[in-house]
PDB file of C-alpha atoms in Angstrom:
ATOM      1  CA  UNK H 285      79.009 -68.680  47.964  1.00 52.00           C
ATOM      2  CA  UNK H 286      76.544 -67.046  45.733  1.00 62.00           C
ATOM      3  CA  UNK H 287      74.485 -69.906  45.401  1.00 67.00           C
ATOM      4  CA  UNK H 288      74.141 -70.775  48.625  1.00 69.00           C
ATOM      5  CA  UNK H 289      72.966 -67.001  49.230  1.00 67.00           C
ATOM      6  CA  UNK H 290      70.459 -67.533  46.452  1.00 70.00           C
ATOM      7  CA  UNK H 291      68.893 -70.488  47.824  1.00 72.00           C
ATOM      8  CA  UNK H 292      68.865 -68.514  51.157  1.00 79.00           C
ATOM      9  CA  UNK H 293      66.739 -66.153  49.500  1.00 81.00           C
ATOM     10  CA  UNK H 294      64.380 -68.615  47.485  1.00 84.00           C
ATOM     11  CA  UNK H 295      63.596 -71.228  50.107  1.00 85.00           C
ATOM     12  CA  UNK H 296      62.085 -69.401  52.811  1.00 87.00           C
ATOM     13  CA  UNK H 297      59.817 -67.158  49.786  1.00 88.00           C
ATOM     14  CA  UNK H 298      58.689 -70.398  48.459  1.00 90.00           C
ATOM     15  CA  UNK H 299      57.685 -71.764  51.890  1.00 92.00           C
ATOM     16  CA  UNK H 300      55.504 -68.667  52.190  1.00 94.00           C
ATOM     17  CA  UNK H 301      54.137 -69.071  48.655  1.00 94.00           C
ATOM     18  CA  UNK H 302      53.221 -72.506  49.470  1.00 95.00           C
ATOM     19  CA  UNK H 303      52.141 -72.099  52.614  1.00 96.00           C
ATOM     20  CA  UNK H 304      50.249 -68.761  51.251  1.00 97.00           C
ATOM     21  CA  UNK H 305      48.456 -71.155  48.573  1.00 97.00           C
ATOM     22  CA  UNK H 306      47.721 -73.839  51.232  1.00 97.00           C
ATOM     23  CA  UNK H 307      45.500 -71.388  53.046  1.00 97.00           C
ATOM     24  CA  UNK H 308      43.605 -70.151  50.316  1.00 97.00           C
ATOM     25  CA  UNK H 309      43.129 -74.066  49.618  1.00 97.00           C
ATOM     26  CA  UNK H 310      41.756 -74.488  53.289  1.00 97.00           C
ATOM     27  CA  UNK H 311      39.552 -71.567  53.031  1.00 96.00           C
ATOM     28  CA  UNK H 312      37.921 -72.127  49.578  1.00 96.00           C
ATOM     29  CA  UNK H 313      37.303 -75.773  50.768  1.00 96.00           C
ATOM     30  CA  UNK H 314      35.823 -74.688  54.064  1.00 95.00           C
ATOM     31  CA  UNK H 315      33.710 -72.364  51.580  1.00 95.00           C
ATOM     32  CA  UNK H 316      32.536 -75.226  49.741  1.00 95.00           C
ATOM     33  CA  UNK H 317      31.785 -77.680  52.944  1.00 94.00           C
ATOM     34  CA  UNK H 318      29.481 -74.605  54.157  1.00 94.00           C
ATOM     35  CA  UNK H 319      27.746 -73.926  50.776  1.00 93.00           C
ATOM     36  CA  UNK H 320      27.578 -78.037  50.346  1.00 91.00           C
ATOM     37  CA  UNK H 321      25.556 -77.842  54.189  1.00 92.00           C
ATOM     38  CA  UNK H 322      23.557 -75.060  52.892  1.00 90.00           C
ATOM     39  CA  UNK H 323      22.280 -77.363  49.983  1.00 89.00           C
ATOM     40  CA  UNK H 324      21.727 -80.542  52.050  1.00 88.00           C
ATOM     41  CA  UNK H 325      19.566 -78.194  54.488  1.00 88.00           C
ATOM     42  CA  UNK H 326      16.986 -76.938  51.592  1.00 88.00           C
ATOM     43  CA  UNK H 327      17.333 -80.390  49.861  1.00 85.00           C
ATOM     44  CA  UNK H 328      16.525 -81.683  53.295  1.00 84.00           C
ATOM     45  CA  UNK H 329      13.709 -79.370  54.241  1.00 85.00           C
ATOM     46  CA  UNK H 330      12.424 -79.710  50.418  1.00 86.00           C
ATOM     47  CA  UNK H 331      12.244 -83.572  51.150  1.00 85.00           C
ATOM     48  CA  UNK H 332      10.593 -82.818  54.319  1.00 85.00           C
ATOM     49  CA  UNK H 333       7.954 -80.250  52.916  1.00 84.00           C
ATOM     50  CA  UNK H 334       7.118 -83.325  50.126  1.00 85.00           C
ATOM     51  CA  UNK H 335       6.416 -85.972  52.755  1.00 84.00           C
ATOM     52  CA  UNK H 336       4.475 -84.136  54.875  1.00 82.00           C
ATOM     53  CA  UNK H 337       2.373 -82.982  51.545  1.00 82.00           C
ATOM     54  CA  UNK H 338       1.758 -86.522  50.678  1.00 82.00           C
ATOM     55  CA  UNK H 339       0.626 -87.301  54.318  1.00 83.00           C
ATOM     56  CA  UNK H 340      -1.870 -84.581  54.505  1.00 81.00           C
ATOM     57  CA  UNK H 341      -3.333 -85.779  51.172  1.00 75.00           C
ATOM     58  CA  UNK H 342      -3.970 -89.331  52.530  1.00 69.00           C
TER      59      UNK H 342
END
């Protein structure tokens, strides 16, 4: 009986641990994905910026 009551207890805390570290997972990848954008966009407008340079010097 008691350890039935015990696993009553720890199951349902460990599903909301897990689930609690599964969301901060999501969120600090969906942090990265935007900051990874944010890089492409100023490598991307650095590449830009370079071309046209060369162009106006020909």
């Amino acid at each position: 009986m008691k350890k039935t009551f015990h696993k009553q207890l720890i199951i349902p805390k460990l599903k909301i641990f897990i689930n609690y570290i599964e969301n901060m997972l999501i969120s600090f990848k969906n942090r990265f994905n935007e900051k990874l954008e944010d890089l492409n966009n100023s490598y991307c407008q650095v590449k830009i910026a370079i071309v046209y340079e060369n162009n106006q010097s020909e």
